[in-house]
Amino acid sequence: MVMWRRWLTAALLAVAVVAAGTATGMGVASAESNGGVRVMPLGDSITEGTQVPGGYRIGLWQRLASGRYTIDFVGSQFNGPGNLGDHDHEGHPGWRIDQIDANITGWARTYNPRTVLLHIGTNDVLQNYNVSSAPQRLSTLIDHITAAVPNADVFVATIIPLSNSGQENSVRTFNAAIPGIVQSKVSSGKHVYLVDMHSKLTTGDLIDGIHPTANGYDKMAAAWYTALQSVSGSIGQPGGSNPTPTPTPTPTPTPSTTSAIRGVGSGRCLDVANVSQANGAQVQIWDCNGQANQQWAPTGSGELRVYGNKCLDVSNASTADGAQVAIWDCNGQSNQQWRFNSDGSITAIGANKCLDVPNYSTANGVKLQIWSCNGGTNQRWTRV
């Protein structure tokens, strides 16, 4: 009876958090970017780390640091202990799949993750919220993630066990649908991967029948780390040994990732004027010619590199319409981060505006700028 009450109390607490609008932890996070590969831990209280603040993110960060990976956790939320080198995340206590789904496009566009770690569905079970349709809601959520950040690797975990036997039956039914969902995304060309998290924990790893103990969270961390290491590029390549490294440029991309970027409206290519390699050299459109000043490489940190060591840069970190675009030494700042969108536009992350050819011009030598996104052909690009 005591254990039953404990389970019921924990479940009701999760519901109460939702009813209260998740008042705790809804503020904008203080971003701790170190220029590393952006990883978004996404989910509910198990991602946030209820009972053990920081949750699996502690052990995952420590493993990444020990492995000499430079990672930047991203998200609007912020919590955890001092030994967690980056406190940003997108874990929302009490939230269901549909609530995450209602916000994911905005989060993805704001933080532009290279990799997403998704563990969601526990509150659908705890709240008995249309559990039979939860797999379809998960499938839709994954679609929205891959549409917002089509180049991201999305790791989808089966949810961990629950101590209540009836709820655990629902967990198992939900989890059984996830491999098929993931496979359907893979078959359609999406970068989606299954992580079997349920088998890694037992009810003995739960502190309250729902949330893991510190040891349970560490088991989750180990599972995430193994999955990340199995997918090339999802966490970059091992680099420095400092667990909280200072900002450094990402490694120079290999030639196989380099291509020209051609304007849909003009038919001309993204080009560094006069083949200059000087900081501040302006970027323009020009007849495509295959030269080095037209060869661009996207990196895991959202950069667009040319010559291997210069980045496409919004001058003076401006966010204004008409701000010029140039090249500059890569520095990991948001005015050097770009996102390729499904409609062919390229968004400047820091300004949330699109790479734009002024006045729909198609002439050689027209200097590029950023402008409020409008869907015009002068804001659409293809890699060639």
GROMACS .gro file of C-alpha atoms in nm:
model
  384
    1MET     CA    1   0.000   0.000   0.000
    2VAL     CA    2   0.285   0.241   0.083
    3MET     CA    3   0.450   0.178  -0.253
    4TRP     CA    4   0.118   0.218  -0.435
    5ARG     CA    5   0.068   0.556  -0.268
    6ARG     CA    6   0.418   0.659  -0.365
    7TRP     CA    7   0.352   0.575  -0.731
    8LEU     CA    8   0.020   0.757  -0.724
    9THR     CA    9   0.172   1.063  -0.559
   10ALA     CA   10   0.450   1.080  -0.818
   11ALA     CA   11   0.204   1.042  -1.104
   12LEU     CA   12  -0.026   1.311  -0.964
   13LEU     CA   13   0.275   1.539  -0.920
   14ALA     CA   14   0.358   1.502  -1.288
   15VAL     CA   15   0.001   1.594  -1.380
   16ALA     CA   16   0.003   1.889  -1.138
   17VAL     CA   17   0.317   2.027  -1.298
   18VAL     CA   18   0.140   2.032  -1.634
   19ALA     CA   19  -0.168   2.196  -1.486
   20ALA     CA   20   0.050   2.465  -1.337
   21GLY     CA   21   0.194   2.537  -1.681
   22THR     CA   22   0.532   2.399  -1.588
   23ALA     CA   23   0.606   2.719  -1.402
   24THR     CA   24   0.946   2.596  -1.290
   25GLY     CA   25   1.218   2.598  -1.552
   26MET     CA   26   1.033   2.775  -1.832
   27GLY     CA   27   1.271   3.070  -1.847
   28VAL     CA   28   1.519   3.116  -2.129
   29ALA     CA   29   1.845   2.940  -2.055
   30SER     CA   30   2.179   3.113  -2.017
   31ALA     CA   31   2.350   2.955  -2.315
   32GLU     CA   32   2.693   2.803  -2.248
   33SER     CA   33   2.812   2.767  -2.605
   34ASN     CA   34   3.171   2.655  -2.647
   35GLY     CA   35   3.159   2.630  -3.024
   36GLY     CA   36   3.115   2.252  -3.011
   37VAL     CA   37   2.870   2.025  -3.188
   38ARG     CA   38   2.520   2.125  -3.077
   39VAL     CA   39   2.331   1.844  -2.903
   40MET     CA   40   1.973   1.897  -2.780
   41PRO     CA   41   1.858   1.672  -2.492
   42LEU     CA   42   1.480   1.672  -2.553
   43GLY     CA   43   1.199   1.535  -2.340
   44ASP     CA   44   1.028   1.561  -2.003
   45SER     CA   45   1.139   1.546  -1.638
   46ILE     CA   46   1.369   1.253  -1.712
   47THR     CA   47   1.565   1.480  -1.945
   48GLU     CA   48   1.547   1.767  -1.695
   49GLY     CA   49   1.674   1.540  -1.418
   50THR     CA   50   1.395   1.535  -1.161
   51GLN     CA   51   1.516   1.383  -0.831
   52VAL     CA   52   1.877   1.411  -0.952
   53PRO     CA   53   1.920   1.759  -1.110
   54GLY     CA   54   2.100   1.725  -1.440
   55GLY     CA   55   1.995   1.361  -1.476
   56TYR     CA   56   2.162   1.161  -1.750
   57ARG     CA   57   2.322   1.477  -1.886
   58ILE     CA   58   2.582   1.464  -1.608
   59GLY     CA   59   2.720   1.124  -1.700
   60LEU     CA   60   2.688   1.192  -2.071
   61TRP     CA   61   2.883   1.518  -2.044
   62GLN     CA   62   3.155   1.347  -1.841
   63ARG     CA   63   3.186   1.067  -2.096
   64LEU     CA   64   3.201   1.314  -2.384
   65ALA     CA   65   3.468   1.516  -2.206
   66SER     CA   66   3.670   1.205  -2.128
   67GLY     CA   67   3.639   1.103  -2.491
   68ARG     CA   68   3.775   1.447  -2.589
   69TYR     CA   69   3.461   1.548  -2.778
   70THR     CA   70   3.370   1.917  -2.788
   71ILE     CA   71   2.993   1.933  -2.738
   72ASP     CA   72   2.751   2.219  -2.682
   73PHE     CA   73   2.426   2.114  -2.511
   74VAL     CA   74   2.149   2.343  -2.635
   75GLY     CA   75   1.793   2.430  -2.534
   76SER     CA   76   1.583   2.688  -2.355
   77GLN     CA   77   1.614   2.524  -2.013
   78PHE     CA   78   1.906   2.535  -1.769
   79ASN     CA   79   1.984   2.327  -1.460
   80GLY     CA   80   2.224   2.083  -1.303
   81PRO     CA   81   2.525   2.068  -1.072
   82GLY     CA   82   2.864   2.229  -1.111
   83ASN     CA   83   3.028   1.915  -1.249
   84LEU     CA   84   2.791   1.930  -1.546
   85GLY     CA   85   2.993   2.142  -1.788
   86ASP     CA   86   2.694   2.263  -1.991
   87HIS     CA   87   2.352   2.305  -1.827
   88ASP     CA   88   2.137   2.381  -2.134
   89HIS     CA   89   1.865   2.135  -2.233
   90GLU     CA   90   1.506   2.103  -2.353
   91GLY     CA   91   1.358   1.886  -2.076
   92HIS     CA   92   1.013   1.988  -1.947
   93PRO     CA   93   0.877   1.813  -1.637
   94GLY     CA   94   0.526   1.680  -1.683
   95TRP     CA   95   0.511   1.738  -2.057
   96ARG     CA   96   0.358   1.491  -2.300
   97ILE     CA   97   0.447   1.425  -2.663
   98ASP     CA   98   0.191   1.673  -2.795
   99GLN     CA   99   0.323   1.952  -2.574
  100ILE     CA  100   0.680   1.898  -2.694
  101ASP     CA  101   0.550   1.881  -3.051
  102ALA     CA  102   0.373   2.217  -3.017
  103ASN     CA  103   0.707   2.386  -2.947
  104ILE     CA  104   0.968   2.183  -3.130
  105THR     CA  105   0.982   2.378  -3.455
  106GLY     CA  106   1.061   2.702  -3.272
  107TRP     CA  107   1.321   2.538  -3.051
  108ALA     CA  108   1.486   2.363  -3.344
  109ARG     CA  109   1.507   2.681  -3.548
  110THR     CA  110   1.639   2.880  -3.253
  111TYR     CA  111   1.908   2.635  -3.142
  112ASN     CA  112   1.973   2.449  -3.470
  113PRO     CA  113   2.088   2.122  -3.309
  114ARG     CA  114   2.324   1.894  -3.499
  115THR     CA  115   2.200   1.604  -3.287
  116VAL     CA  116   1.877   1.546  -3.092
  117LEU     CA  117   1.835   1.302  -2.800
  118LEU     CA  118   1.462   1.230  -2.767
  119HIS     CA  119   1.310   1.048  -2.469
  120ILE     CA  120   0.938   1.123  -2.448
  121GLY     CA  121   0.610   0.944  -2.377
  122THR     CA  122   0.628   0.876  -2.003
  123ASN     CA  123   0.371   1.142  -1.917
  124ASP     CA  124   0.135   1.019  -2.185
  125VAL     CA  125   0.130   0.693  -1.990
  126LEU     CA  126   0.120   0.850  -1.642
  127GLN     CA  127  -0.168   1.077  -1.741
  128ASN     CA  128  -0.340   0.801  -1.941
  129TYR     CA  129  -0.360   1.051  -2.224
  130ASN     CA  130  -0.485   0.872  -2.537
  131VAL     CA  131  -0.212   0.615  -2.491
  132SER     CA  132  -0.320   0.411  -2.794
  133SER     CA  133  -0.244   0.705  -3.024
  134ALA     CA  134   0.085   0.800  -2.854
  135PRO     CA  135   0.297   0.620  -3.118
  136GLN     CA  136   0.137   0.828  -3.392
  137ARG     CA  137   0.201   1.146  -3.196
  138LEU     CA  138   0.565   1.040  -3.159
  139SER     CA  139   0.589   0.976  -3.532
  140THR     CA  140   0.451   1.324  -3.604
  141LEU     CA  141   0.695   1.482  -3.358
  142ILE     CA  142   0.989   1.313  -3.529
  143ASP     CA  143   0.863   1.441  -3.865
  144HIS     CA  144   0.853   1.795  -3.729
  145ILE     CA  145   1.208   1.763  -3.595
  146THR     CA  146   1.347   1.633  -3.922
  147ALA     CA  147   1.162   1.901  -4.119
  148ALA     CA  148   1.300   2.180  -3.901
  149VAL     CA  149   1.658   2.047  -3.893
  150PRO     CA  150   1.683   1.806  -4.188
  151ASN     CA  151   2.057   1.750  -4.148
  152ALA     CA  152   2.037   1.660  -3.779
  153ASP     CA  153   2.081   1.309  -3.640
  154VAL     CA  154   1.776   1.225  -3.428
  155PHE     CA  155   1.816   0.952  -3.165
  156VAL     CA  156   1.480   0.819  -3.048
  157ALA     CA  157   1.481   0.623  -2.722
  158THR     CA  158   1.233   0.371  -2.595
  159ILE     CA  159   1.112   0.508  -2.261
  160ILE     CA  160   1.242   0.365  -1.936
  161PRO     CA  161   1.035   0.130  -1.713
  162LEU     CA  162   0.770   0.234  -1.461
  163SER     CA  163   0.720   0.051  -1.132
  164ASN     CA  164   0.340   0.038  -1.152
  165SER     CA  165   0.261  -0.284  -1.338
  166GLY     CA  166  -0.038  -0.146  -1.528
  167GLN     CA  167   0.155   0.158  -1.643
  168GLU     CA  168   0.453  -0.060  -1.730
  169ASN     CA  169   0.229  -0.265  -1.960
  170SER     CA  170   0.138   0.057  -2.139
  171VAL     CA  171   0.506   0.149  -2.159
  172ARG     CA  172   0.588  -0.181  -2.323
  173THR     CA  173   0.306  -0.145  -2.574
  174PHE     CA  174   0.421   0.207  -2.662
  175ASN     CA  175   0.784   0.101  -2.689
  176ALA     CA  176   0.696  -0.189  -2.916
  177ALA     CA  177   0.581   0.056  -3.180
  178ILE     CA  178   0.896   0.269  -3.178
  179PRO     CA  179   1.128   0.044  -3.387
  180GLY     CA  180   0.876   0.045  -3.673
  181ILE     CA  181   0.839   0.423  -3.650
  182VAL     CA  182   1.215   0.472  -3.664
  183GLN     CA  183   1.251   0.231  -3.956
  184SER     CA  184   0.983   0.417  -4.152
  185LYS     CA  185   1.179   0.740  -4.111
  186VAL     CA  186   1.504   0.571  -4.214
  187SER     CA  187   1.331   0.428  -4.521
  188SER     CA  188   1.226   0.779  -4.622
  189GLY     CA  189   1.584   0.902  -4.599
  190LYS     CA  190   1.576   1.063  -4.255
  191HIS     CA  191   1.869   1.054  -4.011
  192VAL     CA  192   1.680   0.879  -3.730
  193TYR     CA  193   1.822   0.615  -3.495
  194LEU     CA  194   1.673   0.385  -3.233
  195VAL     CA  195   1.813   0.370  -2.880
  196ASP     CA  196   1.690   0.081  -2.665
  197MET     CA  197   1.677   0.264  -2.333
  198HIS     CA  198   1.407   0.051  -2.167
  199SER     CA  199   1.627  -0.257  -2.139
  200LYS     CA  200   1.910  -0.062  -1.977
  201LEU     CA  201   1.718   0.009  -1.654
  202THR     CA  202   1.504  -0.194  -1.415
  203THR     CA  203   1.253  -0.079  -1.158
  204GLY     CA  204   1.535  -0.111  -0.907
  205ASP     CA  205   1.696   0.189  -1.079
  206LEU     CA  206   1.397   0.414  -0.998
  207ILE     CA  207   1.395   0.642  -0.697
  208ASP     CA  208   1.018   0.705  -0.691
  209GLY     CA  209   0.878   0.449  -0.931
  210ILE     CA  210   0.917   0.693  -1.222
  211HIS     CA  211   1.249   0.879  -1.216
  212PRO     CA  212   1.591   0.713  -1.207
  213THR     CA  213   1.835   0.715  -0.920
  214ALA     CA  214   2.176   0.868  -0.985
  215ASN     CA  215   2.296   0.524  -1.093
  216GLY     CA  216   1.992   0.483  -1.318
  217TYR     CA  217   2.055   0.815  -1.487
  218ASP     CA  218   2.416   0.712  -1.540
  219LYS     CA  219   2.297   0.396  -1.714
  220MET     CA  220   2.097   0.620  -1.946
  221ALA     CA  221   2.407   0.831  -2.005
  222ALA     CA  222   2.604   0.522  -2.104
  223ALA     CA  223   2.333   0.417  -2.350
  224TRP     CA  224   2.322   0.760  -2.513
  225TYR     CA  225   2.700   0.775  -2.537
  226THR     CA  226   2.723   0.435  -2.705
  227ALA     CA  227   2.454   0.534  -2.954
  228LEU     CA  228   2.622   0.865  -3.034
  229GLN     CA  229   2.957   0.700  -3.092
  230SER     CA  230   2.797   0.460  -3.339
  231VAL     CA  231   2.685   0.740  -3.576
  232SER     CA  232   2.972   0.922  -3.743
  233GLY     CA  233   2.951   1.299  -3.710
  234SER     CA  234   2.677   1.308  -3.448
  235ILE     CA  235   2.925   1.433  -3.187
  236GLY     CA  236   3.206   1.538  -3.418
  237GLN     CA  237   3.555   1.401  -3.374
  238PRO     CA  238   3.762   1.376  -3.055
  239GLY     CA  239   3.960   1.693  -2.996
  240GLY     CA  240   4.088   1.864  -2.680
  241SER     CA  241   4.091   1.700  -2.337
  242ASN     CA  242   3.947   1.996  -2.139
  243PRO     CA  243   3.594   1.904  -2.021
  244THR     CA  244   3.490   2.269  -2.053
  245PRO     CA  245   3.701   2.385  -2.347
  246THR     CA  246   3.735   2.743  -2.459
  247PRO     CA  247   3.568   2.832  -2.790
  248THR     CA  248   3.760   2.692  -3.085
  249PRO     CA  249   3.676   2.654  -3.452
  250THR     CA  250   3.539   2.320  -3.560
  251PRO     CA  251   3.773   2.092  -3.756
  252THR     CA  252   3.825   2.175  -4.121
  253PRO     CA  253   3.570   1.972  -4.321
  254THR     CA  254   3.692   1.705  -4.557
  255PRO     CA  255   3.678   1.785  -4.930
  256SER     CA  256   3.388   1.542  -4.978
  257THR     CA  257   3.158   1.777  -4.787
  258THR     CA  258   3.242   2.077  -5.008
  259SER     CA  259   3.018   2.202  -5.288
  260ALA     CA  260   2.900   2.511  -5.470
  261ILE     CA  261   2.579   2.686  -5.361
  262ARG     CA  262   2.372   2.819  -5.650
  263GLY     CA  263   2.096   3.080  -5.631
  264VAL     CA  264   1.762   2.956  -5.762
  265GLY     CA  265   1.661   3.298  -5.893
  266SER     CA  266   1.992   3.396  -6.050
  267GLY     CA  267   2.146   3.064  -6.146
  268ARG     CA  268   2.475   3.204  -6.016
  269CYS     CA  269   2.692   3.075  -5.732
  270LEU     CA  270   2.781   3.196  -5.383
  271ASP     CA  271   3.124   3.352  -5.445
  272VAL     CA  272   3.392   3.537  -5.247
  273ALA     CA  273   3.469   3.853  -5.442
  274ASN     CA  274   3.805   3.856  -5.622
  275VAL     CA  275   3.898   3.517  -5.476
  276SER     CA  276   4.003   3.709  -5.164
  277GLN     CA  277   4.088   3.529  -4.842
  278ALA     CA  278   4.099   3.846  -4.634
  279ASN     CA  279   3.870   3.899  -4.337
  280GLY     CA  280   3.577   4.113  -4.446
  281ALA     CA  281   3.590   4.010  -4.813
  282GLN     CA  282   3.234   4.042  -4.937
  283VAL     CA  283   3.030   3.753  -5.070
  284GLN     CA  284   2.842   3.791  -5.397
  285ILE     CA  285   2.680   3.594  -5.677
  286TRP     CA  286   2.891   3.505  -5.981
  287ASP     CA  287   2.889   3.262  -6.271
  288CYS     CA  288   2.954   2.915  -6.131
  289ASN     CA  289   3.311   2.815  -6.213
  290GLY     CA  290   3.417   2.550  -5.961
  291GLN     CA  291   3.697   2.762  -5.814
  292ALA     CA  292   3.793   2.748  -5.445
  293ASN     CA  293   3.612   3.075  -5.365
  294GLN     CA  294   3.284   2.905  -5.458
  295GLN     CA  295   3.334   2.583  -5.263
  296TRP     CA  296   3.147   2.579  -4.930
  297ALA     CA  297   3.143   2.317  -4.657
  298PRO     CA  298   2.877   2.301  -4.384
  299THR     CA  299   3.009   2.185  -4.046
  300GLY     CA  300   2.848   2.025  -3.743
  301SER     CA  301   2.849   2.363  -3.572
  302GLY     CA  302   2.635   2.523  -3.843
  303GLU     CA  303   2.920   2.706  -4.016
  304LEU     CA  304   2.960   2.748  -4.392
  305ARG     CA  305   3.335   2.730  -4.453
  306VAL     CA  306   3.530   2.836  -4.758
  307TYR     CA  307   3.904   2.781  -4.817
  308GLY     CA  308   3.883   2.544  -4.518
  309ASN     CA  309   3.938   2.814  -4.254
  310LYS     CA  310   3.708   3.109  -4.332
  311CYS     CA  311   3.339   3.125  -4.239
  312LEU     CA  312   3.039   3.292  -4.397
  313ASP     CA  313   2.976   3.579  -4.156
  314VAL     CA  314   2.709   3.845  -4.102
  315SER     CA  315   2.912   4.163  -4.071
  316ASN     CA  316   2.935   4.309  -3.721
  317ALA     CA  317   2.695   4.041  -3.594
  318SER     CA  318   2.413   4.262  -3.722
  319THR     CA  319   2.052   4.143  -3.713
  320ALA     CA  320   1.919   4.421  -3.939
  321ASP     CA  321   1.766   4.379  -4.282
  322GLY     CA  322   2.034   4.461  -4.539
  323ALA     CA  323   2.332   4.364  -4.322
  324GLN     CA  324   2.617   4.259  -4.547
  325VAL     CA  325   2.760   3.910  -4.567
  326ALA     CA  326   3.134   3.851  -4.582
  327ILE     CA  327   3.397   3.594  -4.481
  328TRP     CA  328   3.587   3.600  -4.154
  329ASP     CA  329   3.806   3.376  -3.938
  330CYS     CA  330   3.579   3.110  -3.790
  331ASN     CA  331   3.500   3.190  -3.426
  332GLY     CA  332   3.190   2.987  -3.331
  333GLN     CA  333   2.967   3.291  -3.283
  334SER     CA  334   2.602   3.291  -3.387
  335ASN     CA  335   2.660   3.534  -3.676
  336GLN     CA  336   2.859   3.253  -3.839
  337GLN     CA  337   2.591   2.987  -3.796
  338TRP     CA  338   2.357   2.897  -4.080
  339ARG     CA  339   2.073   2.655  -4.136
  340PHE     CA  340   1.967   2.495  -4.465
  341ASN     CA  341   1.587   2.480  -4.476
  342SER     CA  342   1.360   2.241  -4.665
  343ASP     CA  343   1.233   2.524  -4.890
  344GLY     CA  344   1.587   2.601  -5.010
  345SER     CA  345   1.638   2.909  -4.796
  346ILE     CA  346   1.946   2.952  -4.576
  347THR     CA  347   1.883   3.112  -4.237
  348ALA     CA  348   2.138   3.321  -4.049
  349ILE     CA  349   2.088   3.179  -3.700
  350GLY     CA  350   2.198   3.486  -3.505
  351ALA     CA  351   1.964   3.719  -3.691
  352ASN     CA  352   1.691   3.468  -3.784
  353LYS     CA  353   1.693   3.614  -4.136
  354CYS     CA  354   1.760   3.468  -4.478
  355LEU     CA  355   2.058   3.485  -4.711
  356ASP     CA  356   1.929   3.722  -4.979
  357VAL     CA  357   2.019   3.861  -5.321
  358PRO     CA  358   1.914   4.227  -5.310
  359ASN     CA  359   1.626   4.334  -5.535
  360TYR     CA  360   1.602   3.991  -5.699
  361SER     CA  361   1.908   4.080  -5.906
  362THR     CA  362   2.066   3.816  -6.128
  363ALA     CA  363   2.378   4.012  -6.226
  364ASN     CA  364   2.735   3.906  -6.164
  365GLY     CA  365   2.891   4.083  -5.868
  366VAL     CA  366   2.576   4.160  -5.668
  367LYS     CA  367   2.676   4.159  -5.301
  368LEU     CA  368   2.468   3.944  -5.068
  369GLN     CA  369   2.287   4.044  -4.751
  370ILE     CA  370   2.047   3.907  -4.493
  371TRP     CA  371   1.679   3.998  -4.509
  372SER     CA  372   1.353   3.894  -4.345
  373CYS     CA  373   1.259   3.556  -4.491
  374ASN     CA  374   0.988   3.583  -4.757
  375GLY     CA  375   1.012   3.268  -4.970
  376GLY     CA  376   1.131   3.454  -5.281
  377THR     CA  377   1.356   3.293  -5.539
  378ASN     CA  378   1.626   3.541  -5.439
  379GLN     CA  379   1.636   3.368  -5.100
  380ARG     CA  380   1.648   3.010  -5.228
  381TRP     CA  381   1.961   2.810  -5.291
  382THR     CA  382   2.070   2.464  -5.403
  383ARG     CA  383   2.394   2.277  -5.338
  384VAL     CA  384   2.555   2.165  -5.664
   0.00000   0.00000   0.00000
